[in-house]
Amino acid sequence: MNLSLYGFGERGLEETWIAVDCGMMIRQDLPDSPLQVPNLDTLSSLEITPRALIITHGHEDHIGAAAWLWPRWGCPIHATPLAAGLLRAKFAERGLSTEAIRVIEPGEALESGPFSLRYLPLTHSIPESCALLIAAGDHRVLHTGDWKLDPEPLIGPPISAATFRAIAPLDLVVGDSTNAPLPGHSRSEGEVALALEHTIARCEGRVVVSCFASNLARVLAIGRAAERCGRRVSLMGRSMERMVGVARSLGYLDDFPPLVPVSDLGYLPPQEVLVIATGSQGEPRAALSRLARGRHPTFELGQGDSVIFSAKAIPGNELLIERLKAGLRHLGVSLLDEFSHPELHASGHPARDELRTFYGWVKPARLLPVHGEPRHQRAHQSLAESLGIDTPLIPTNGDLIRLDSDGLTLEARHPQPPCIVSQDAVGPLPGLAGETARSRHGSLYLALSVTATEEQGWARIGRLMLDTSQSSHLDEDAFADWLDLQLAELRADTLADLRLALQPRLLAWFADHLRRLPEIHLQILAVEAPSLSDLD
């Protein structure tokens, strides 16, 4: 859920703000997997209303909440053509006017109050991803968004080193930490395209390739490989069909092979069939999960067919993906994934050598490591400091940070209670007791980062995130010890099952240890357990 706010003004005087990106996440740990969107309560309490919303690229974690939250602001929205097209479709679905969405081409500049902004093209796993050079007063900040250094991105040009050398030096980079713990370089989309063609050529029956719909370079590579291997291409999944439709309207897939309706695939020999499908993360309602359960109305998989996962598992989705793979294996399908065939996927984020190269170009005085879990941010901080870049803060959601002549300062930390989309409206995530009104005994917010263990239980990763505003005193050490024992004992296949199993135990413990029982809000997120290399 990316939503960053940049404000400019002198102390004691009115400040002007802009927003950068407005994303959402899918809560796989909750029943029906609702959308979670950023909480705007802090902005309301601080009387912050952005005068513009600036979109860096079209991924859901950067645009997915805009149709839900933008009506609170009503400001202009600036986005590159692909992101603008995707936003227009989302606004139309909700019956919103699209007049506020303004197209800006990569490389162009715009003004918003005291802010001067320039869109600087970067390579990523979706076309038209851009960093933002933000200038206000004497300060120059680069908000990188998501990026990598890809010499062969398939769609769009490679990154221009000269463009980024020209903006050096910078006061601050707000930078992508996702792959900061990983050595070397991320794989190029060109390399993945060759690997996909070689792999598909060896398959004998029907082939289904699952990838993120937004990775249009990957979709294009799969289509080209299918055509060269004598296979006809079909799309499966609403988001895949929408993304390809928008991309084609912008001229990005002009050489994509003709599509065959899914309903016609049964008339083709198995060795001539290739389907590009959504559902690589095990989403229960996605196309691939329907195929694994044998519930697609016109297409089925069986012995001799192959499913290729051309996507990495997002932390938190591991159990859903394993359940999906188990269903496919039961059908006799051959599976090729990131573990058995890592060459079939490439990350869209920079590894350590790419970060070193990039910072050598832009020469930042300071870094704010964002986008990733704390261990990714810490690795990014360590790398930056080894390069002589001042990195004094590792921000968390809700941090208000000041940049001035003295550097970076944490001004305040504002808790961010979860907000979910339910019944076509945005509201707070209900507490464990099902209450939605504020309790007169205060509120307790608990966020757990967990990972599944080999013994089928769960283990807590990282520190306990606990906010007990207005509630009774709590012995956090005793609670953490008790919680670790419960997690190790619980047998739950999914985060939703874990939440349901943990709820009554939590309520009983708090009832025994607090004089007054507050309204309790629980958030559970699955993360990757750190490997030994991460701890070095």
PDB file of N, CA and C in Angstrom, residues 312-359:
ATOM      1  N   LYS A 312       7.219 -14.843  -8.791  1.00  0.00           N
ATOM      2  CA  LYS A 312       7.734 -15.179  -7.470  1.00  0.00           C
ATOM      3  C   LYS A 312       6.601 -15.132  -6.451  1.00  0.00           C
ATOM      4  N   ALA A 313       6.659 -16.002  -5.451  1.00  0.00           N
ATOM      5  CA  ALA A 313       5.661 -15.984  -4.392  1.00  0.00           C
ATOM      6  C   ALA A 313       5.817 -14.725  -3.544  1.00  0.00           C
ATOM      7  N   ILE A 314       4.738 -13.967  -3.413  1.00  0.00           N
ATOM      8  CA  ILE A 314       4.745 -12.800  -2.533  1.00  0.00           C
ATOM      9  C   ILE A 314       4.667 -13.297  -1.090  1.00  0.00           C
ATOM     10  N   PRO A 315       5.526 -12.783  -0.191  1.00  0.00           N
ATOM     11  CA  PRO A 315       5.454 -13.219   1.207  1.00  0.00           C
ATOM     12  C   PRO A 315       4.035 -13.088   1.760  1.00  0.00           C
ATOM     13  N   GLY A 316       3.571 -14.160   2.382  1.00  0.00           N
ATOM     14  CA  GLY A 316       2.205 -14.203   2.886  1.00  0.00           C
ATOM     15  C   GLY A 316       1.304 -15.103   2.068  1.00  0.00           C
ATOM     16  N   ASN A 317       1.723 -15.412   0.837  1.00  0.00           N
ATOM     17  CA  ASN A 317       0.888 -16.231  -0.048  1.00  0.00           C
ATOM     18  C   ASN A 317       1.377 -17.670  -0.172  1.00  0.00           C
ATOM     19  N   GLU A 318       2.418 -18.042   0.576  1.00  0.00           N
ATOM     20  CA  GLU A 318       3.048 -19.351   0.380  1.00  0.00           C
ATOM     21  C   GLU A 318       2.070 -20.511   0.556  1.00  0.00           C
ATOM     22  N   LEU A 319       1.243 -20.443   1.595  1.00  0.00           N
ATOM     23  CA  LEU A 319       0.327 -21.561   1.862  1.00  0.00           C
ATOM     24  C   LEU A 319      -0.740 -21.675   0.778  1.00  0.00           C
ATOM     25  N   LEU A 320      -1.250 -20.534   0.305  1.00  0.00           N
ATOM     26  CA  LEU A 320      -2.231 -20.574  -0.778  1.00  0.00           C
ATOM     27  C   LEU A 320      -1.615 -21.162  -2.044  1.00  0.00           C
ATOM     28  N   ILE A 321      -0.376 -20.796  -2.319  1.00  0.00           N
ATOM     29  CA  ILE A 321       0.288 -21.308  -3.521  1.00  0.00           C
ATOM     30  C   ILE A 321       0.526 -22.809  -3.407  1.00  0.00           C
ATOM     31  N   GLU A 322       0.933 -23.272  -2.219  1.00  0.00           N
ATOM     32  CA  GLU A 322       1.152 -24.712  -2.045  1.00  0.00           C
ATOM     33  C   GLU A 322      -0.148 -25.496  -2.198  1.00  0.00           C
ATOM     34  N   ARG A 323      -1.244 -24.937  -1.718  1.00  0.00           N
ATOM     35  CA  ARG A 323      -2.544 -25.599  -1.894  1.00  0.00           C
ATOM     36  C   ARG A 323      -2.901 -25.674  -3.379  1.00  0.00           C
ATOM     37  N   LEU A 324      -2.628 -24.595  -4.111  1.00  0.00           N
ATOM     38  CA  LEU A 324      -2.872 -24.586  -5.551  1.00  0.00           C
ATOM     39  C   LEU A 324      -2.029 -25.650  -6.244  1.00  0.00           C
ATOM     40  N   LYS A 325      -0.736 -25.718  -5.906  1.00  0.00           N
ATOM     41  CA  LYS A 325       0.147 -26.688  -6.552  1.00  0.00           C
ATOM     42  C   LYS A 325      -0.258 -28.124  -6.228  1.00  0.00           C
ATOM     43  N   ALA A 326      -0.728 -28.338  -5.003  1.00  0.00           N
ATOM     44  CA  ALA A 326      -1.187 -29.684  -4.639  1.00  0.00           C
ATOM     45  C   ALA A 326      -2.367 -30.102  -5.516  1.00  0.00           C
ATOM     46  N   GLY A 327      -3.284 -29.172  -5.772  1.00  0.00           N
ATOM     47  CA  GLY A 327      -4.413 -29.474  -6.647  1.00  0.00           C
ATOM     48  C   GLY A 327      -3.976 -29.787  -8.063  1.00  0.00           C
ATOM     49  N   LEU A 328      -2.989 -29.062  -8.555  1.00  0.00           N
ATOM     50  CA  LEU A 328      -2.491 -29.318  -9.915  1.00  0.00           C
ATOM     51  C   LEU A 328      -1.765 -30.653  -9.992  1.00  0.00           C
ATOM     52  N   ARG A 329      -0.972 -30.970  -8.968  1.00  0.00           N
ATOM     53  CA  ARG A 329      -0.283 -32.276  -8.961  1.00  0.00           C
ATOM     54  C   ARG A 329      -1.286 -33.421  -8.940  1.00  0.00           C
ATOM     55  N   HIS A 330      -2.385 -33.222  -8.217  1.00  0.00           N
ATOM     56  CA  HIS A 330      -3.418 -34.266  -8.154  1.00  0.00           C
ATOM     57  C   HIS A 330      -3.999 -34.551  -9.539  1.00  0.00           C
ATOM     58  N   LEU A 331      -3.995 -33.544 -10.403  1.00  0.00           N
ATOM     59  CA  LEU A 331      -4.480 -33.736 -11.775  1.00  0.00           C
ATOM     60  C   LEU A 331      -3.443 -34.385 -12.678  1.00  0.00           C
ATOM     61  N   GLY A 332      -2.213 -34.570 -12.173  1.00  0.00           N
ATOM     62  CA  GLY A 332      -1.152 -35.153 -12.975  1.00  0.00           C
ATOM     63  C   GLY A 332      -0.382 -34.142 -13.797  1.00  0.00           C
ATOM     64  N   VAL A 333      -0.510 -32.866 -13.439  1.00  0.00           N
ATOM     65  CA  VAL A 333       0.123 -31.792 -14.206  1.00  0.00           C
ATOM     66  C   VAL A 333       1.583 -31.639 -13.787  1.00  0.00           C
ATOM     67  N   SER A 334       2.473 -31.379 -14.745  1.00  0.00           N
ATOM     68  CA  SER A 334       3.878 -31.083 -14.453  1.00  0.00           C
ATOM     69  C   SER A 334       3.998 -29.610 -14.072  1.00  0.00           C
ATOM     70  N   LEU A 335       4.724 -29.325 -12.979  1.00  0.00           N
ATOM     71  CA  LEU A 335       4.870 -27.960 -12.483  1.00  0.00           C
ATOM     72  C   LEU A 335       6.296 -27.470 -12.674  1.00  0.00           C
ATOM     73  N   LEU A 336       6.440 -26.252 -13.152  1.00  0.00           N
ATOM     74  CA  LEU A 336       7.740 -25.589 -13.272  1.00  0.00           C
ATOM     75  C   LEU A 336       7.600 -24.245 -12.573  1.00  0.00           C
ATOM     76  N   ASP A 337       8.418 -24.013 -11.528  1.00  0.00           N
ATOM     77  CA  ASP A 337       8.256 -22.787 -10.749  1.00  0.00           C
ATOM     78  C   ASP A 337       9.606 -22.156 -10.436  1.00  0.00           C
ATOM     79  N   GLU A 338       9.595 -21.129  -9.587  1.00  0.00           N
ATOM     80  CA  GLU A 338      10.806 -20.363  -9.271  1.00  0.00           C
ATOM     81  C   GLU A 338      11.861 -21.209  -8.569  1.00  0.00           C
ATOM     82  N   PHE A 339      11.463 -22.317  -7.952  1.00  0.00           N
ATOM     83  CA  PHE A 339      12.407 -23.163  -7.231  1.00  0.00           C
ATOM     84  C   PHE A 339      13.089 -24.164  -8.160  1.00  0.00           C
ATOM     85  N   SER A 340      12.303 -24.804  -9.024  1.00  0.00           N
ATOM     86  CA  SER A 340      12.892 -25.782  -9.946  1.00  0.00           C
ATOM     87  C   SER A 340      13.469 -25.126 -11.196  1.00  0.00           C
ATOM     88  N   HIS A 341      12.940 -23.958 -11.561  1.00  0.00           N
ATOM     89  CA  HIS A 341      13.395 -23.266 -12.770  1.00  0.00           C
ATOM     90  C   HIS A 341      13.446 -21.759 -12.497  1.00  0.00           C
ATOM     91  N   PRO A 342      14.427 -21.282 -11.738  1.00  0.00           N
ATOM     92  CA  PRO A 342      14.485 -19.844 -11.414  1.00  0.00           C
ATOM     93  C   PRO A 342      14.662 -18.955 -12.630  1.00  0.00           C
ATOM     94  N   GLU A 343      15.126 -19.529 -13.744  1.00  0.00           N
ATOM     95  CA  GLU A 343      15.347 -18.719 -14.948  1.00  0.00           C
ATOM     96  C   GLU A 343      14.049 -18.246 -15.590  1.00  0.00           C
ATOM     97  N   LEU A 344      12.899 -18.771 -15.110  1.00  0.00           N
ATOM     98  CA  LEU A 344      11.610 -18.430 -15.708  1.00  0.00           C
ATOM     99  C   LEU A 344      10.982 -17.185 -15.084  1.00  0.00           C
ATOM    100  N   HIS A 345      11.692 -16.527 -14.193  1.00  0.00           N
ATOM    101  CA  HIS A 345      11.162 -15.306 -13.580  1.00  0.00           C
ATOM    102  C   HIS A 345      12.297 -14.329 -13.329  1.00  0.00           C
ATOM    103  N   ALA A 346      11.971 -13.045 -13.351  1.00  0.00           N
ATOM    104  CA  ALA A 346      12.922 -11.994 -12.999  1.00  0.00           C
ATOM    105  C   ALA A 346      12.225 -11.000 -12.096  1.00  0.00           C
ATOM    106  N   SER A 347      12.885 -10.603 -11.038  1.00  0.00           N
ATOM    107  CA  SER A 347      12.342  -9.598 -10.139  1.00  0.00           C
ATOM    108  C   SER A 347      12.324  -8.230 -10.822  1.00  0.00           C
ATOM    109  N   GLY A 348      11.427  -7.384 -10.378  1.00  0.00           N
ATOM    110  CA  GLY A 348      11.373  -6.025 -10.894  1.00  0.00           C
ATOM    111  C   GLY A 348      12.077  -5.013 -10.017  1.00  0.00           C
ATOM    112  N   HIS A 349      12.884  -5.494  -9.060  1.00  0.00           N
ATOM    113  CA  HIS A 349      13.497  -4.597  -8.077  1.00  0.00           C
ATOM    114  C   HIS A 349      15.021  -4.769  -8.073  1.00  0.00           C
ATOM    115  N   PRO A 350      15.763  -3.734  -7.637  1.00  0.00           N
ATOM    116  CA  PRO A 350      17.219  -3.762  -7.756  1.00  0.00           C
ATOM    117  C   PRO A 350      17.909  -4.547  -6.647  1.00  0.00           C
ATOM    118  N   ALA A 351      18.854  -5.380  -7.027  1.00  0.00           N
ATOM    119  CA  ALA A 351      19.725  -6.041  -6.059  1.00  0.00           C
ATOM    120  C   ALA A 351      20.892  -5.101  -5.720  1.00  0.00           C
ATOM    121  N   ARG A 352      21.810  -5.580  -4.887  1.00  0.00           N
ATOM    122  CA  ARG A 352      22.813  -4.693  -4.286  1.00  0.00           C
ATOM    123  C   ARG A 352      23.720  -4.008  -5.314  1.00  0.00           C
ATOM    124  N   ASP A 353      24.154  -4.740  -6.340  1.00  0.00           N
ATOM    125  CA  ASP A 353      25.038  -4.114  -7.329  1.00  0.00           C
ATOM    126  C   ASP A 353      24.315  -3.026  -8.122  1.00  0.00           C
ATOM    127  N   GLU A 354      23.022  -3.231  -8.366  1.00  0.00           N
ATOM    128  CA  GLU A 354      22.250  -2.200  -9.062  1.00  0.00           C
ATOM    129  C   GLU A 354      22.094  -0.949  -8.203  1.00  0.00           C
ATOM    130  N   LEU A 355      21.878  -1.143  -6.902  1.00  0.00           N
ATOM    131  CA  LEU A 355      21.782  -0.002  -5.993  1.00  0.00           C
ATOM    132  C   LEU A 355      23.099   0.776  -5.976  1.00  0.00           C
ATOM    133  N   ARG A 356      24.222   0.038  -5.922  1.00  0.00           N
ATOM    134  CA  ARG A 356      25.537   0.718  -5.925  1.00  0.00           C
ATOM    135  C   ARG A 356      25.721   1.549  -7.204  1.00  0.00           C
ATOM    136  N   THR A 357      25.386   0.946  -8.326  1.00  0.00           N
ATOM    137  CA  THR A 357      25.539   1.655  -9.599  1.00  0.00           C
ATOM    138  C   THR A 357      24.669   2.909  -9.640  1.00  0.00           C
ATOM    139  N   PHE A 358      23.428   2.760  -9.256  1.00  0.00           N
ATOM    140  CA  PHE A 358      22.476   3.865  -9.323  1.00  0.00           C
ATOM    141  C   PHE A 358      22.899   5.016  -8.411  1.00  0.00           C
ATOM    142  N   TYR A 359      23.315   4.687  -7.189  1.00  0.00           N
ATOM    143  CA  TYR A 359      23.720   5.744  -6.265  1.00  0.00           C
ATOM    144  C   TYR A 359      25.034   6.389  -6.703  1.00  0.00           C
TER     145      TYR A 359
END
